[in-house]
Short mmCIF file of C-alpha atoms in Angstrom, two decimals:
data_model
loop_
_atom_site.label_atom_id
_atom_site.label_comp_id
_atom_site.label_asym_id
_atom_site.label_seq_id
_atom_site.Cartn_x
_atom_site.Cartn_y
_atom_site.Cartn_z
CA MET A 1 67.89 20.91 34.03
CA ALA A 2 64.31 20.92 33.05
CA PRO A 3 61.77 21.11 35.80
CA LEU A 4 60.40 17.86 37.02
CA ILE A 5 56.90 16.63 36.44
CA PRO A 6 55.82 14.05 38.90
CA GLY A 7 55.14 10.73 37.01
CA HIS A 8 56.30 12.01 33.75
CA HIS A 9 59.56 12.74 31.92
CA ILE A 10 60.56 15.15 28.79
CA THR A 11 61.89 14.01 25.53
CA SER A 12 62.59 15.37 22.19
CA ALA A 13 59.83 15.09 19.41
CA LYS A 14 60.83 12.85 16.40
CA MET A 15 59.42 12.46 12.97
CA ALA A 16 57.93 9.22 14.30
CA ASP A 17 55.52 11.11 16.47
CA MET A 18 54.02 12.89 13.64
CA GLU A 19 50.63 11.37 13.70
CA THR A 20 50.16 11.96 17.42
CA LEU A 21 51.29 15.48 17.11
CA LEU A 22 48.83 15.97 14.30
CA GLY A 23 46.08 14.83 16.46
CA PHE A 24 47.07 17.28 19.07
CA VAL A 25 47.31 20.16 16.73
CA MET A 26 43.82 19.48 15.06
CA ASP A 27 42.29 19.11 18.54
CA GLY A 28 44.03 22.38 19.89
CA LYS A 29 42.70 24.30 16.86
CA LYS A 30 39.09 22.93 16.55
CA HIS A 31 37.81 25.72 18.45
CA LEU A 32 39.71 28.38 16.46
CA ALA A 33 36.90 30.37 14.77
CA ILE A 34 38.84 31.87 11.90
CA ASN A 35 39.92 28.26 10.72
CA HIS A 36 36.25 27.73 9.99
CA PHE A 37 36.52 30.22 7.27
CA LEU A 38 40.21 29.94 6.13
CA PHE A 39 40.05 26.17 5.07
CA GLU A 40 38.06 24.73 2.30
CA ASN A 41 37.71 21.44 3.67
CA ARG A 42 39.33 19.20 6.55
CA THR A 43 41.59 17.55 4.15
CA ALA A 44 43.33 21.01 3.45
CA GLU A 45 43.42 21.80 7.15
CA LEU A 46 45.13 18.48 7.88
CA ALA A 47 47.59 19.04 5.17
CA TYR A 48 48.60 22.45 6.57
CA ALA A 49 48.86 21.12 9.96
CA TRP A 50 51.02 18.33 9.03
CA ALA A 51 53.41 20.49 7.12
CA ALA A 52 53.57 23.03 9.94
CA ILE A 53 54.79 20.23 12.43
CA GLU A 54 57.12 18.75 9.94
CA ASP A 55 58.60 22.33 9.67
CA ALA A 56 59.14 22.64 13.26
CA LEU A 57 60.72 19.23 13.76
CA THR A 58 63.11 19.95 10.78
CA ASN A 59 63.93 23.51 11.74
CA PRO A 60 67.31 23.70 13.41
CA GLN A 61 66.21 26.80 15.32
CA ALA A 62 63.37 25.06 16.88
CA ASP A 63 63.09 22.79 19.97
CA CYS A 64 60.26 20.30 19.98
CA LEU A 65 59.63 18.70 23.28
CA LEU A 66 57.24 15.89 24.48
CA VAL A 67 56.02 15.02 27.83
CA ARG A 68 55.41 11.35 28.49
CA GLU A 69 54.02 9.20 31.15
CA ASP A 70 56.65 7.26 32.98
CA ASP A 71 54.61 4.01 33.16
CA THR A 72 53.09 4.03 29.70
CA GLU A 73 55.46 6.14 27.69
CA GLN A 74 52.05 7.87 26.43
CA ILE A 75 52.78 11.28 24.97
CA VAL A 76 50.40 13.81 26.98
CA ALA A 77 51.84 17.15 26.04
CA TYR A 78 53.73 18.92 23.06
CA LEU A 79 55.86 22.09 23.03
CA ALA A 80 57.71 23.88 20.33
CA VAL A 81 60.04 26.86 20.87
CA THR A 82 61.81 28.75 17.98
CA ARG A 83 64.56 31.18 17.96
CA HIS A 84 64.06 34.10 15.41
CA TYR A 85 66.39 36.59 14.01
CA GLY A 86 64.37 39.76 13.19
CA SER A 87 61.31 39.68 11.09
CA ARG A 88 60.12 36.39 9.85
CA TYR A 89 58.67 37.75 6.60
CA ASP A 90 60.31 39.16 3.42
CA MET A 91 58.07 41.91 2.85
CA SER A 92 58.93 42.21 -0.78
CA GLN A 93 56.95 39.13 -1.38
CA PHE A 94 53.88 40.97 -0.57
CA LYS A 95 54.20 43.84 -2.92
CA SER A 96 52.26 41.82 -5.48
CA PRO A 97 48.82 40.01 -4.77
CA MET A 98 49.17 37.05 -2.38
CA LYS A 99 48.41 33.64 -3.79
CA ALA A 100 46.37 31.60 -1.44
CA PRO A 101 47.75 27.94 -0.96
CA GLU A 102 45.58 25.28 -2.49
CA GLY A 103 42.51 24.60 -0.14
CA MET A 104 42.49 28.01 1.53
CA VAL A 105 39.81 30.59 0.90
CA PRO A 106 42.07 33.48 -0.94
CA ALA A 107 40.19 36.58 0.84
CA VAL A 108 40.65 34.93 4.36
CA PHE A 109 44.22 33.93 3.70
CA LYS A 110 45.04 37.43 2.91
CA ALA A 111 43.52 38.69 5.88
CA VAL A 112 45.58 36.09 8.01
CA MET A 113 48.78 36.72 6.36
CA LYS A 114 48.07 40.51 6.91
CA MET A 115 47.35 39.60 10.77
CA ALA A 116 50.51 37.70 10.80
CA ILE A 117 52.64 40.55 9.22
CA ASP A 118 51.23 43.14 11.62
CA LEU A 119 52.10 41.08 14.66
CA ASP A 120 55.60 40.31 13.41
CA GLN A 121 58.66 41.26 15.50
CA PRO A 122 61.03 42.98 12.95
CA VAL A 123 63.77 43.85 15.17
CA GLY A 124 66.46 41.80 17.10
CA GLU A 125 66.49 38.31 18.13
CA TYR A 126 63.78 36.50 20.22
CA MET A 127 62.30 33.26 21.26
CA GLU A 128 58.89 32.29 20.26
CA LEU A 129 56.64 29.75 22.10
CA SER A 130 55.38 28.39 18.86
CA TYR A 131 52.99 25.80 20.05
CA ILE A 132 51.81 24.16 23.35
CA TYR A 133 49.17 21.57 24.05
CA VAL A 134 48.35 19.33 26.79
CA VAL A 135 45.80 16.50 26.49
CA PRO A 136 42.61 17.11 28.40
CA SER A 137 42.97 14.06 30.61
CA SER A 138 46.56 15.46 31.70
CA ARG A 139 45.52 19.22 32.47
CA ARG A 140 45.66 20.79 35.87
CA GLN A 141 48.73 18.98 36.93
CA MET A 142 51.17 21.79 36.33
CA ILE A 143 52.37 20.37 32.90
CA GLY A 144 51.62 23.30 30.89
CA ILE A 145 53.02 25.75 33.45
CA THR A 146 56.20 23.56 33.52
CA LEU A 147 56.62 23.69 29.81
CA VAL A 148 56.30 27.47 29.66
CA GLU A 149 58.84 27.69 32.47
CA ILE A 150 61.28 25.75 30.38
CA CYS A 151 60.68 28.31 27.68
CA GLU A 152 61.04 31.28 29.90
CA ASP A 153 64.44 29.85 31.55
CA ARG A 154 65.87 29.23 28.23
CA ALA A 155 64.93 32.64 26.85
CA ASP A 156 66.49 34.14 30.02
CA TRP A 157 69.65 32.09 30.00
CA GLU A 158 70.21 33.50 26.22
CA GLY A 159 69.07 36.85 27.30
CA LEU A 160 66.36 36.99 24.67
CA PRO A 161 62.50 38.10 25.02
CA LEU A 162 60.08 35.42 25.00
CA ILE A 163 57.21 36.08 22.59
CA VAL A 164 53.79 34.11 21.97
CA ASN A 165 51.14 34.87 19.62
CA ALA A 166 47.93 33.95 21.67
CA GLU A 167 44.58 32.89 20.42
CA PRO A 168 41.70 34.14 22.41
CA ILE A 169 41.31 30.89 24.34
CA ALA A 170 44.86 30.80 25.34
CA ARG A 171 45.50 34.56 26.19
CA PRO A 172 44.20 34.23 29.89
CA PHE A 173 46.86 31.45 30.73
CA PHE A 174 49.50 33.31 29.55
CA LEU A 175 48.62 36.69 31.31
CA LYS A 176 48.35 34.57 34.57
CA ARG A 177 51.88 33.59 33.84
CA GLY A 178 53.00 37.18 34.04
CA PHE A 179 53.21 37.62 30.31
CA ARG A 180 51.81 41.11 29.04
CA ASP A 181 50.01 42.38 25.88
CA ILE A 182 52.41 44.28 23.31
CA LYS A 183 50.17 44.12 20.35
CA HIS A 184 46.80 42.83 18.91
CA VAL A 185 45.07 42.47 15.59
CA ASN A 186 41.36 42.12 15.04
CA ILE A 187 39.63 40.43 12.16
CA ASP A 188 35.86 40.90 11.70
CA LEU A 189 34.61 37.33 10.86
CA ARG A 190 31.08 38.61 10.09
CA GLN A 191 32.38 39.63 6.76
CA TRP A 192 32.54 35.93 5.59
CA ALA A 193 29.73 34.51 7.92
CA GLY A 194 25.93 34.51 7.18
CA GLN A 195 23.72 37.01 8.93
CA ASN A 196 22.88 36.36 12.52
CA SER A 197 25.43 33.47 12.67
CA GLY A 198 26.99 34.46 15.96
CA TYR A 199 30.51 35.23 14.61
CA GLY A 200 32.06 38.47 15.71
CA VAL A 201 35.64 39.73 15.98
CA PHE A 202 38.58 37.44 16.25
CA ARG A 203 41.52 38.92 17.97
CA MET A 204 45.05 37.51 17.93
CA SER A 205 47.45 38.95 20.64
CA THR A 206 51.06 39.06 20.96
CA LEU A 207 52.49 38.81 24.31
CA VAL A 208 56.03 38.96 25.83
CA GLY A 209 57.07 36.88 28.78
CA PRO A 210 58.12 38.26 32.25
CA GLU A 211 61.71 39.43 32.64
CA LEU A 212 63.55 36.81 34.78
CA ASP A 213 66.82 37.02 36.73
CA SER A 214 69.54 34.96 35.23
CA GLU A 215 72.01 35.37 37.92
#
């Protein structure tokens, strides 16, 4: 049974929730420095985010959960956790030059894809905490921690490691939860930024969750 969150309940996300989830993803990514260079415009970024949410909602290996307020049914949090079987990438497709999707800057897209491949987990099954977001007004109420506990319990029950690819702003949250770093990749954003622009090295980290006792 899922842990209880006082004044809230957990439901499955549906296609009807897409607009709300799009707002969550865009708000969660607005401080992600690399996105300032990856997308040519906001329309392209919106299209990519929409497609990513749709993929999660239609993926039979993914569970997409919502936290709603009991009184208002307002959605205040979103979680996606996905089971993977080995590598997520067919490496043969990267032997020829990668073509950037419409609306993405080719050089930045190539760097991001290389980062994703370098962080990939090529062996065995695992659970990935793909996305988590809590609206600002509902933070510090244990909602985010409870959602992570759901992922930990599920991974432990299935005997699988729980993996998360964490952006810099999210990494401290997972470290406090007992996750540990197993890999990271750096991208120097200064290669695309103007001189003295304030941009530096962007780091994406792969962390694995704590081992839990399922007995």
